[in-house]
Short mmCIF file of C-alpha atoms in Angstrom, two decimals:
data_model
loop_
_atom_site.label_atom_id
_atom_site.label_comp_id
_atom_site.label_asym_id
_atom_site.label_seq_id
_atom_site.Cartn_x
_atom_site.Cartn_y
_atom_site.Cartn_z
CA GLU N 16 -68.65 159.27 -5.57
CA VAL N 17 -71.81 158.99 -3.49
CA GLN N 18 -71.54 156.21 -0.92
CA LEU N 19 -73.95 154.92 1.69
CA VAL N 20 -72.76 152.24 4.10
CA GLU N 21 -75.26 150.60 6.43
CA SER N 22 -74.35 148.81 9.64
CA GLY N 23 -75.92 147.48 12.81
CA GLY N 24 -77.87 144.54 11.47
CA GLY N 25 -77.82 141.10 13.03
CA LEU N 26 -79.82 138.37 14.70
CA VAL N 27 -82.20 139.55 17.40
CA GLN N 28 -84.99 137.92 19.38
CA PRO N 29 -88.61 138.99 18.94
CA GLY N 30 -89.49 141.92 21.16
CA ARG N 31 -85.91 143.18 21.38
CA SER N 32 -84.36 146.30 19.85
CA LEU N 33 -81.73 147.11 17.25
CA ARG N 34 -80.26 150.35 15.93
CA LEU N 35 -79.18 150.67 12.32
CA SER N 36 -76.73 153.28 11.09
CA CYS N 37 -75.92 154.63 7.66
CA ALA N 38 -72.71 156.53 6.97
CA ALA N 39 -72.94 158.87 4.00
CA SER N 40 -70.15 160.36 1.91
CA GLY N 41 -69.57 161.95 -1.48
CA PHE N 42 -72.40 164.47 -1.29
CA THR N 43 -73.70 167.30 0.86
CA PHE N 44 -75.66 165.20 3.34
CA ASP N 45 -77.78 167.98 4.82
CA ASP N 46 -79.08 168.96 1.38
CA TYR N 47 -81.13 165.79 1.04
CA ALA N 48 -83.97 163.84 2.56
CA MET N 49 -82.98 160.30 3.52
CA HIS N 50 -84.94 157.08 3.66
CA TRP N 51 -84.90 153.49 4.84
CA VAL N 52 -86.26 150.82 2.49
CA ARG N 53 -86.41 147.12 3.29
CA GLN N 54 -86.67 143.86 1.40
CA ALA N 55 -87.82 140.68 3.12
CA PRO N 56 -86.18 137.47 1.86
CA GLY N 57 -87.52 136.63 -1.59
CA LYS N 58 -89.93 139.57 -1.51
CA GLY N 59 -90.24 143.04 -3.03
CA LEU N 60 -89.24 146.47 -1.81
CA GLU N 61 -91.02 148.36 0.98
CA TRP N 62 -90.45 151.95 2.04
CA VAL N 63 -89.99 152.02 5.82
CA SER N 64 -89.30 155.58 6.86
CA GLY N 65 -88.05 158.94 5.62
CA ILE N 66 -86.68 162.15 7.13
CA SER N 67 -86.27 165.59 5.60
CA TRP N 68 -82.94 167.41 5.45
CA ASN N 69 -83.52 169.24 8.73
CA SER N 70 -85.51 166.48 10.50
CA GLY N 71 -88.56 168.74 10.29
CA SER N 72 -90.62 166.19 8.40
CA ILE N 73 -90.64 162.50 9.26
CA GLY N 74 -92.78 159.66 8.01
CA TYR N 75 -93.26 155.95 8.66
CA ALA N 76 -94.93 153.04 6.98
CA ASP N 77 -97.99 151.83 8.89
CA SER N 78 -96.22 148.51 9.48
CA VAL N 79 -93.54 150.15 11.68
CA LYS N 80 -95.29 153.22 13.07
CA GLY N 81 -94.92 153.44 16.83
CA ARG N 82 -92.05 150.93 16.91
CA PHE N 83 -89.34 152.45 14.68
CA THR N 84 -87.73 155.89 14.99
CA ILE N 85 -85.68 157.53 12.26
CA SER N 86 -83.14 160.22 13.01
CA ARG N 87 -80.11 161.89 11.46
CA ASP N 88 -76.99 163.71 12.56
CA ASN N 89 -75.96 166.13 9.84
CA ALA N 90 -72.70 166.93 11.65
CA LYS N 91 -71.73 163.27 11.36
CA ASN N 92 -73.25 162.65 7.90
CA SER N 93 -75.20 159.80 9.42
CA LEU N 94 -78.71 158.37 9.33
CA TYR N 95 -80.18 156.07 11.97
CA LEU N 96 -83.11 153.73 12.47
CA GLN N 97 -84.01 152.71 16.02
CA MET N 98 -86.09 149.56 15.83
CA ASN N 99 -88.01 148.49 18.95
CA SER N 100 -90.43 145.65 19.64
CA LEU N 101 -89.08 143.74 16.67
CA ARG N 102 -91.23 141.07 15.06
CA ALA N 103 -90.45 138.12 12.81
CA GLU N 104 -92.00 140.01 9.91
CA ASP N 105 -89.36 142.74 10.30
CA THR N 106 -86.74 140.27 9.04
CA ALA N 107 -85.31 141.90 5.95
CA LEU N 108 -82.39 143.54 4.25
CA TYR N 109 -82.53 147.22 5.23
CA TYR N 110 -81.26 149.76 2.70
CA CYS N 111 -80.36 153.37 3.38
CA ALA N 112 -81.31 155.63 0.46
CA LYS N 113 -80.55 159.20 -0.52
CA GLY N 114 -83.50 161.22 -1.75
CA GLY N 115 -83.49 163.78 -4.52
CA SER N 116 -83.96 163.46 -8.26
CA ILE N 117 -81.34 160.71 -8.54
CA PRO N 118 -81.78 158.29 -5.62
CA VAL N 119 -78.76 156.34 -4.42
CA TRP N 120 -78.97 153.22 -2.28
CA GLY N 121 -76.48 151.48 -0.03
CA GLN N 122 -75.73 147.77 -0.08
CA GLY N 123 -77.96 147.01 2.88
CA THR N 124 -77.67 145.43 6.30
CA LEU N 125 -79.50 142.24 7.21
CA VAL N 126 -81.84 142.12 10.19
CA THR N 127 -83.06 138.71 11.29
CA VAL N 128 -85.69 138.51 14.00
CA SER N 129 -85.91 135.01 15.39
CA SER N 130 -85.88 133.16 18.68
CA GLN Y 19 -100.02 143.72 -2.20
CA SER Y 20 -97.86 146.35 -3.91
CA VAL Y 21 -99.25 149.80 -4.70
CA LEU Y 22 -97.84 149.68 -8.25
CA THR Y 23 -98.71 146.71 -10.47
CA GLN Y 24 -96.12 144.88 -12.54
CA PRO Y 25 -96.28 141.52 -14.32
CA PRO Y 26 -94.48 138.92 -12.19
CA SER Y 27 -92.44 137.64 -15.12
CA ALA Y 28 -91.21 138.49 -18.59
CA SER Y 29 -88.90 136.77 -21.02
CA GLY Y 30 -87.07 137.23 -24.28
CA THR Y 31 -84.28 135.84 -26.40
CA PRO Y 32 -80.91 137.53 -26.90
CA GLY Y 33 -81.18 140.52 -29.19
CA GLN Y 34 -84.91 140.91 -28.70
CA ARG Y 35 -86.71 143.95 -27.32
CA VAL Y 36 -88.81 143.44 -24.20
CA THR Y 37 -91.02 145.80 -22.27
CA ILE Y 38 -92.12 145.71 -18.65
CA SER Y 39 -95.24 147.58 -17.61
CA CYS Y 40 -96.04 149.37 -14.37
CA SER Y 41 -99.53 150.53 -13.50
CA GLY Y 42 -100.42 152.98 -10.76
CA SER Y 43 -102.89 155.73 -9.96
CA SER Y 44 -103.34 159.47 -10.04
CA SER Y 45 -101.64 159.88 -6.66
CA ASN Y 46 -98.39 158.26 -7.76
CA ILE Y 47 -97.53 157.67 -11.42
CA GLY Y 48 -100.22 160.06 -12.58
CA SER Y 49 -98.67 163.02 -10.79
CA ASN Y 50 -95.06 162.12 -10.04
CA TYR Y 51 -91.90 160.82 -11.64
CA VAL Y 52 -91.32 157.10 -12.22
CA TYR Y 53 -88.08 155.28 -11.40
CA TRP Y 54 -86.86 151.87 -12.49
CA TYR Y 55 -84.42 149.62 -10.63
CA GLN Y 56 -82.55 146.51 -11.70
CA GLN Y 57 -81.69 143.93 -9.04
CA LEU Y 58 -79.25 141.20 -9.94
CA PRO Y 59 -79.26 138.13 -7.67
CA GLY Y 60 -77.70 138.83 -4.30
CA THR Y 61 -77.14 142.52 -4.95
CA ALA Y 62 -78.75 145.82 -4.03
CA PRO Y 63 -81.18 147.45 -6.47
CA LYS Y 64 -79.44 149.61 -9.07
CA LEU Y 65 -81.09 152.72 -10.48
CA LEU Y 66 -81.75 152.32 -14.21
CA ILE Y 67 -84.16 155.15 -14.97
CA TYR Y 68 -85.06 158.30 -13.05
CA ARG Y 69 -87.57 161.05 -13.77
CA ASN Y 70 -89.55 158.79 -16.15
CA ASN Y 71 -86.95 158.50 -18.90
CA GLN Y 72 -83.53 159.69 -17.73
CA ARG Y 73 -80.58 157.31 -17.49
CA PRO Y 74 -77.87 157.74 -14.83
CA SER Y 75 -74.36 157.80 -16.20
CA GLY Y 76 -73.13 154.32 -16.98
CA VAL Y 77 -76.53 152.85 -17.83
CA PRO Y 78 -76.55 151.70 -21.48
CA ASP Y 79 -78.99 153.36 -23.88
CA ARG Y 80 -80.50 149.90 -24.45
CA PHE Y 81 -82.61 150.77 -21.42
CA SER Y 82 -85.37 153.33 -21.85
CA GLY Y 83 -88.36 154.47 -19.85
CA SER Y 84 -91.65 156.07 -20.73
CA LYS Y 85 -94.79 157.21 -18.97
CA SER Y 86 -98.34 157.88 -20.05
CA GLY Y 87 -101.09 158.84 -17.65
CA THR Y 88 -101.03 156.43 -14.71
CA SER Y 89 -98.84 153.83 -16.41
CA ALA Y 90 -95.18 153.51 -17.22
CA SER Y 91 -92.97 151.06 -19.02
CA LEU Y 92 -89.36 150.00 -19.20
CA ALA Y 93 -88.00 148.86 -22.53
CA ILE Y 94 -84.84 146.83 -22.98
CA SER Y 95 -83.54 146.49 -26.50
CA GLY Y 96 -80.79 144.20 -27.74
CA LEU Y 97 -81.45 141.84 -24.83
CA ARG Y 98 -78.36 140.25 -23.27
CA SER Y 99 -77.95 137.34 -20.87
CA GLU Y 100 -76.65 139.72 -18.21
CA ASP Y 101 -79.99 141.55 -18.26
CA GLU Y 102 -81.57 138.59 -16.46
CA ALA Y 103 -82.66 140.15 -13.18
CA ASP Y 104 -85.58 141.48 -11.19
CA TYR Y 105 -86.90 144.88 -12.25
CA TYR Y 106 -88.87 147.21 -9.98
CA CYS Y 107 -90.76 150.37 -10.75
CA ALA Y 108 -91.13 153.07 -8.12
CA ALA Y 109 -92.80 156.44 -7.77
CA TRP Y 110 -93.49 159.14 -5.26
CA ASP Y 111 -97.00 158.95 -3.84
CA ASP Y 112 -99.08 161.89 -2.61
CA SER Y 113 -101.45 159.75 -0.54
CA LEU Y 114 -100.97 158.01 2.78
CA SER Y 115 -99.17 155.07 1.12
CA GLY Y 116 -95.87 156.76 1.85
CA PRO Y 117 -93.52 158.93 -0.17
CA TRP Y 118 -92.11 155.99 -2.09
CA VAL Y 119 -94.24 153.18 -3.47
CA PHE Y 120 -92.98 150.21 -5.43
CA GLY Y 121 -94.15 147.60 -7.86
CA GLY Y 122 -93.96 143.96 -6.88
CA GLY Y 123 -91.11 143.34 -9.29
CA THR Y 124 -90.78 141.56 -12.62
CA LYS Y 125 -88.42 138.63 -13.05
CA LEU Y 126 -86.86 138.89 -16.50
CA THR Y 127 -85.59 135.65 -17.99
CA VAL Y 128 -83.31 135.63 -21.02
CA LEU Y 129 -84.05 132.39 -22.85
#
């Protein structure tokens, strides 16, 4: 069974940093692109960032470009999101998602940016 | 403002058939597959439809998807109370909007 488990969320002050992790299992991790998608409280879904299977292609939403960095470690079946210079508007549930023809999402980790 | 356009709400009575529309453009729905997600309160989105009209294993055949041009729709037949949820459409996008774009979501109420 494909499983994605996010971790690393929490309460952080504006301007500080946080690193999210996603542990993948049940599939060949380095066969797939991976993504981060977020959902602000009471709002819709927003793609945040994506990375190809070999990290050769990386993309970011304009809202996080220059502040967030996506990375992966295929040896550890893990995906990461380094979030710097956090803002109140980054408060959201962050989901890790497997690419491919049948996307799979994790349960999410909550990031709250507040003083 | 979401890239894909969905009605904010829809409703139906038990047993009815309801449809939810999703409108996009040539760079997303017009040239790529459409996906549909169901989000029950307090839970992560669940994939209902992939590649326009395919159901993952475990999704009842009451749920069906279709696509025509730059629009898509999700149909739910034999509506049940447990279908009350938020529904999102999604598609790949070939422009600068990002690989994945989403609709704003449709809140389905079972009356």
